[in-house]
Amino acid sequence: MERTRRSVLVGTGAAGALVAAFALWPHRYAAPLQAGSDELVVDGFVRIAADGAVTVAVPVCEMGQGITTLCAQIVAVELGADRTRIGVESAPPGPFYADAVLAAHWAPLWLPYGLDSLAGGLAADPTGTLAQRTAERTPFTMTADGTALAAFEAPLRAAAAALRAQLTQAAAARWGVGWETCEARDHRISHGTQSATFAELLPEARAITPPDPPVLRAEPAREGGAALAPGALPRFARLDLPAKVDGSFVFAGDVRLPGMLHAAIAQPPQGDAVLASFDRAAAASVPGVVEVVNAERWLAALGTTWYAADKALTAMDPRFRAKGRVVDSGAMEAALDRALRRGDATTVAAVGDPAALLQKPSLSARYDIEPAQCVPLETATATARLTHGRLELWLATQAPDQAAMAAARALGLSRGDVVIYPLHAGGSFDARLDVRVAEQAAILAKAVKRPVQLMWSRWQETLAGFPRAPVAAQMAAAFGPERRLLLGWRARLAQPASAIEAAARLLDGKSAPAALATARGRVDAMACEGALPFYAIPERAVEHVPVDLSLPSGRQRGNAHAVGAYLTECFIDECAQFAGVEPLAFRIGLLSGQPRLAACLQGVARLAEWGGGRDASGQGIACHRMDLRTAQGLRSGFVAVVATARQEADAVRVERLSAYCDIGRIINADIARQQVEGALVAGLALAVGGTTQWQRGVPQAGRVAALGLPLLADCPKVDVAFADSSEHPFDPGELGMVAAAPAIANALFSATGVRFRRLPLLSEGL
């Protein structure tokens, strides 16, 4: 997000100082960071203490993706700071840190129904008044869709450059030289033989107004190819690793407050169900139980330990009854099948019109994708304390303002009466966009008049979580004479309006049943995002057939792109086989105008020693592109993956995953590699497991061990390489995820001669 300079230097003792969030409007907000008596806060992002220690305010949720380290590194490079003297803190939620890039990307979800066409124009422009105004008022302080670097690298650099200018000008005035001739490096300002530390210069620097706009360094934070060499030590090590290694890192479940009670919760089967009965007296026999609280859709026990509370829940034997529909996998699959075969479709993305070509398609195939669970390592946890009408919340969340508003609504408070302390998450994969745990904890704290920490069990996380929606797809292709030219393509997707539904819960505060009702029958372009091929097929289209399901659905790492990439890359492999062309060559031949993606395919072919994917070689290939509109223009990320698999006696084992990525300028090579490696393994997990069946709303695989996820022994050798690029940086966390499953599916075809068209891939059996 590009913000103009806005009088945001918060000086000594500036309690109550105000800052203007955007120059376009006269709105002003309380300064998000306050300076102590001998500190300086610059632009709401950088704080420097009297001893010279620098702290960076991070406005997004750290979920293991390394964003806190990236923010610190951006500031350290621009400021000229000693990396050992720079730290981070979570920025306080509020409109000052609104993400206009995410607001613009999600424009179809917040625009009034019927005005969706604006999403392709004014609303989708992150520099436009509409997107910025919406980002500010909602506020869009959410962490999602990899927008953090696009939104916050520029203001972080601007804040660091402003502070560097203040320190440099203070040094120049002291020495009687031009400040442009001074250099900032390693926490010192130098000019020839003269040198002073940041701490020494801070008293004079506080009184100086920096240039407007700030003077940025010619080269932003960047690490080249040498930093990616195997065994190379990180140039800027992750800030969170030492605490995670020694166990001192504070997650949501580590919070402890005086007099705090622990709470466990029982929630209804998935769908529209309510609490029917429970044995309150049975809880009294459990040592350590203090109180029992029930609401329409849940029952909670509170005790001196979580284990006592959970034991009390079991003893009370809560029963639920259906108020409306509950989830049944058989009914859900039947509804998807009916919609795919007979439902009315709406074109949501197209280049040309393939209808005439596809009246009698040359090739067609059906694909089915089951719901995908998020399975974060840390289950939903929140701690709440209500004192004198003021609620405090400690939790890991990707949507802090939405969590605060949900809790405020539950207690009849205003948003200003809720203070939220964002914590780092132990994984999320978008599960922490669900803010129900904040609301539940707040209700419990009010009921018992004591601080309460509510922690969902693993069973409750699976039972009540919102999985990625299922999809049934019919793919069709039209070839020219002699099967050489691919002329037409259509992807017909039967699925619920899952993006609209998730937005109704998150942005509008609706319950799961109300959100399902809001999305019913709606055409949802964002739910089909990533399904339009980037290949140069003259006529191609994506159609959405809305399906009314009882399963509440949510976001999952990769989101719609994970579905779109799977459908496109599996079916393009079938097209290559139909045309009798080697899969890599077939793709390259269709990538006119896509040099970066073509380079990724060629790069991964070298990395994986691609052998053509034929003759039971066990190799499969896939690629994908993701785009994001930003203030600097369109940012794109590209990935190509080769999977190598072999058939064992009663299973298929993935032996190797190789990925070649072009993510533009790489800020931290070590973190980029970690993100892609982790994404590849996450993609493997969803390729072979991560789903469940439901009967009467109850998941049949409620524990992690039953979800069919790969064990450590199942993890393949992983190779990752990156293009050397000077384009704007692109978040790599989703890329490896979305391309892994189709590459594995294509590898399984090479290894077995069988096309697996259902995800998870082995759900059909060998």
Short mmCIF file of C-alpha atoms in Angstrom, two decimals, residues 195-394:
data_model
loop_
_atom_site.label_atom_id
_atom_site.label_comp_id
_atom_site.label_asym_id
_atom_site.label_seq_id
_atom_site.Cartn_x
_atom_site.Cartn_y
_atom_site.Cartn_z
CA SER A 195 31.17 8.52 13.31
CA ALA A 196 28.32 8.49 15.83
CA THR A 197 25.85 5.81 16.91
CA PHE A 198 22.12 6.06 16.45
CA ALA A 199 21.72 6.39 20.23
CA GLU A 200 24.13 9.32 20.40
CA LEU A 201 22.30 11.18 17.65
CA LEU A 202 18.74 10.44 18.79
CA PRO A 203 18.25 13.51 21.07
CA GLU A 204 18.98 15.91 18.19
CA ALA A 205 17.19 13.73 15.60
CA ARG A 206 13.90 13.92 17.46
CA ALA A 207 13.64 17.63 16.70
CA ILE A 208 14.25 17.24 12.94
CA THR A 209 11.55 16.94 10.28
CA PRO A 210 12.65 14.55 7.53
CA PRO A 211 12.25 15.22 3.79
CA ASP A 212 8.83 14.77 2.25
CA PRO A 213 8.73 12.35 0.48
CA PRO A 214 11.48 10.34 2.17
CA VAL A 215 14.62 9.60 0.17
CA LEU A 216 14.81 5.84 -0.35
CA ARG A 217 17.94 3.83 -1.02
CA ALA A 218 18.50 2.91 -4.65
CA GLU A 219 18.38 -0.80 -3.84
CA PRO A 220 15.73 -2.30 -1.52
CA ALA A 221 16.23 -5.41 0.58
CA ARG A 222 17.33 -8.23 -1.69
CA GLU A 223 19.24 -11.49 -1.52
CA GLY A 224 20.67 -13.02 -4.68
CA GLY A 225 21.31 -16.52 -5.86
CA ALA A 226 24.42 -17.06 -3.71
CA ALA A 227 22.26 -16.99 -0.59
CA LEU A 228 20.30 -19.95 -1.96
CA ALA A 229 23.30 -22.26 -2.29
CA PRO A 230 22.88 -25.52 -0.34
CA GLY A 231 24.35 -25.15 3.13
CA ALA A 232 24.65 -21.36 2.92
CA LEU A 233 24.00 -19.63 6.24
CA PRO A 234 21.08 -17.17 6.29
CA ARG A 235 22.16 -13.56 5.83
CA PHE A 236 19.27 -12.42 8.00
CA ALA A 237 18.28 -15.24 10.35
CA ARG A 238 14.68 -15.72 11.44
CA LEU A 239 13.94 -13.71 14.57
CA ASP A 240 11.50 -16.26 15.98
CA LEU A 241 13.68 -19.36 15.80
CA PRO A 242 15.68 -19.05 19.05
CA ALA A 243 12.54 -18.71 21.18
CA LYS A 244 10.83 -21.55 19.34
CA VAL A 245 13.85 -23.78 19.87
CA ASP A 246 14.19 -23.11 23.61
CA GLY A 247 10.43 -23.16 24.25
CA SER A 248 10.08 -19.56 25.39
CA PHE A 249 7.99 -18.49 22.38
CA VAL A 250 4.51 -17.47 23.54
CA PHE A 251 1.59 -18.98 21.67
CA ALA A 252 -2.06 -18.39 22.48
CA GLY A 253 -2.22 -21.39 24.79
CA ASP A 254 0.73 -20.08 26.84
CA VAL A 255 -1.09 -16.98 28.15
CA ARG A 256 -1.62 -16.99 31.91
CA LEU A 257 -3.55 -14.36 33.89
CA PRO A 258 -4.19 -14.12 37.65
CA GLY A 259 -7.32 -16.04 38.62
CA MET A 260 -7.75 -17.46 35.13
CA LEU A 261 -10.02 -20.42 34.46
CA HIS A 262 -9.57 -22.91 31.63
CA ALA A 263 -12.51 -23.77 29.39
CA ALA A 264 -13.32 -26.66 27.08
CA ILE A 265 -16.21 -26.56 24.66
CA ALA A 266 -18.58 -28.96 22.92
CA GLN A 267 -20.06 -27.80 19.63
CA PRO A 268 -22.80 -29.27 17.46
CA PRO A 269 -22.50 -31.50 14.42
CA GLN A 270 -21.62 -29.65 11.22
CA GLY A 271 -24.65 -27.85 9.83
CA ASP A 272 -27.63 -26.17 11.48
CA ALA A 273 -27.90 -27.81 14.90
CA VAL A 274 -28.50 -26.60 18.45
CA LEU A 275 -27.87 -27.85 21.97
CA ALA A 276 -30.74 -30.11 23.10
CA SER A 277 -29.75 -31.51 26.50
CA PHE A 278 -26.91 -32.12 28.93
CA ASP A 279 -26.46 -33.41 32.48
CA ARG A 280 -25.29 -30.36 34.45
CA ALA A 281 -25.13 -32.32 37.71
CA ALA A 282 -22.57 -34.73 36.26
CA ALA A 283 -20.01 -31.92 36.00
CA ALA A 284 -20.12 -31.30 39.74
CA SER A 285 -18.52 -34.69 40.41
CA VAL A 286 -15.38 -33.79 38.45
CA PRO A 287 -12.64 -32.30 40.68
CA GLY A 288 -11.52 -28.85 39.62
CA VAL A 289 -14.69 -27.89 37.73
CA VAL A 290 -15.92 -24.40 38.61
CA GLU A 291 -18.78 -23.57 36.27
CA VAL A 292 -20.84 -24.73 33.31
CA VAL A 293 -22.06 -22.27 30.65
CA ASN A 294 -24.35 -23.07 27.75
CA ALA A 295 -25.48 -21.15 24.67
CA GLU A 296 -27.83 -22.06 21.84
CA ARG A 297 -25.13 -23.86 19.85
CA TRP A 298 -22.51 -24.89 22.40
CA LEU A 299 -21.78 -26.08 25.91
CA ALA A 300 -18.65 -25.12 27.87
CA ALA A 301 -17.16 -26.31 31.13
CA LEU A 302 -14.70 -24.18 33.11
CA GLY A 303 -12.19 -25.45 35.60
CA THR A 304 -8.84 -24.92 37.21
CA THR A 305 -7.29 -26.99 34.44
CA TRP A 306 -8.32 -27.63 30.85
CA TYR A 307 -8.28 -31.38 31.43
CA ALA A 308 -10.82 -31.06 34.23
CA ALA A 309 -13.05 -28.95 32.03
CA ASP A 310 -12.80 -31.42 29.16
CA LYS A 311 -13.55 -34.35 31.47
CA ALA A 312 -16.64 -32.52 32.73
CA LEU A 313 -17.88 -32.08 29.17
CA THR A 314 -17.65 -35.82 28.60
CA ALA A 315 -19.47 -36.48 31.86
CA MET A 316 -22.33 -34.12 30.93
CA ASP A 317 -22.93 -36.02 27.67
CA PRO A 318 -24.21 -33.04 25.64
CA ARG A 319 -26.76 -33.88 22.94
CA PHE A 320 -27.61 -31.76 19.93
CA ARG A 321 -30.61 -31.72 17.62
CA ALA A 322 -30.95 -30.59 14.06
CA LYS A 323 -32.61 -27.20 13.66
CA GLY A 324 -32.12 -27.29 9.90
CA ARG A 325 -29.94 -29.36 7.62
CA VAL A 326 -26.84 -31.14 8.88
CA VAL A 327 -24.02 -32.41 6.72
CA ASP A 328 -24.15 -35.80 5.06
CA SER A 329 -21.48 -36.69 2.52
CA GLY A 330 -23.79 -38.86 0.43
CA ALA A 331 -26.36 -36.08 0.05
CA MET A 332 -23.61 -33.57 -0.63
CA GLU A 333 -22.10 -35.63 -3.45
CA ALA A 334 -25.53 -36.23 -4.94
CA ALA A 335 -26.21 -32.49 -4.98
CA LEU A 336 -22.90 -31.79 -6.67
CA ASP A 337 -23.59 -34.47 -9.26
CA ARG A 338 -27.07 -33.11 -10.06
CA ALA A 339 -25.75 -29.57 -10.39
CA LEU A 340 -22.88 -30.60 -12.64
CA ARG A 341 -25.14 -32.55 -14.99
CA ARG A 342 -28.26 -30.39 -15.02
CA GLY A 343 -27.58 -27.09 -13.25
CA ASP A 344 -27.61 -23.66 -14.84
CA ALA A 345 -24.09 -22.35 -15.41
CA THR A 346 -22.82 -18.78 -15.57
CA THR A 347 -19.56 -17.85 -17.27
CA VAL A 348 -17.32 -16.15 -14.68
CA ALA A 349 -14.11 -15.84 -16.74
CA ALA A 350 -13.48 -16.19 -20.45
CA VAL A 351 -11.28 -15.44 -23.42
CA GLY A 352 -13.50 -15.74 -26.46
CA ASP A 353 -16.42 -18.19 -26.46
CA PRO A 354 -15.73 -21.93 -26.83
CA ALA A 355 -19.41 -22.95 -26.92
CA ALA A 356 -19.54 -23.69 -30.65
CA LEU A 357 -16.27 -25.63 -30.61
CA LEU A 358 -17.38 -27.71 -27.64
CA GLN A 359 -20.76 -28.86 -28.89
CA LYS A 360 -18.93 -32.11 -29.59
CA PRO A 361 -15.70 -31.92 -27.55
CA SER A 362 -12.67 -33.87 -28.67
CA LEU A 363 -11.90 -34.78 -25.08
CA SER A 364 -13.81 -34.50 -21.80
CA ALA A 365 -13.27 -35.70 -18.28
CA ARG A 366 -14.91 -35.32 -14.90
CA TYR A 367 -12.95 -34.42 -11.76
CA ASP A 368 -14.16 -34.48 -8.16
CA ILE A 369 -12.53 -32.68 -5.24
CA GLU A 370 -13.48 -33.51 -1.68
CA PRO A 371 -13.52 -30.94 1.16
CA ALA A 372 -10.07 -30.08 2.49
CA GLN A 373 -9.38 -29.56 6.19
CA CYS A 374 -6.95 -26.86 7.38
CA VAL A 375 -5.43 -28.92 10.25
CA PRO A 376 -3.32 -26.20 11.94
CA LEU A 377 -0.95 -27.47 14.62
CA GLU A 378 -2.33 -25.05 17.20
CA THR A 379 -6.06 -25.37 17.79
CA ALA A 380 -8.29 -22.31 18.23
CA THR A 381 -7.48 -20.63 21.56
CA ALA A 382 -8.46 -17.30 23.10
CA THR A 383 -8.07 -15.71 26.53
CA ALA A 384 -10.59 -13.08 27.64
CA ARG A 385 -10.75 -10.73 30.61
CA LEU A 386 -13.67 -8.36 31.26
CA THR A 387 -13.15 -5.60 33.83
CA HIS A 388 -15.30 -2.50 34.31
CA GLY A 389 -16.90 -2.84 30.89
CA ARG A 390 -13.57 -3.22 29.10
CA LEU A 391 -12.78 -6.51 27.36
CA GLU A 392 -9.22 -7.69 26.71
CA LEU A 393 -8.51 -10.53 24.29
CA TRP A 394 -5.32 -12.51 23.73
#
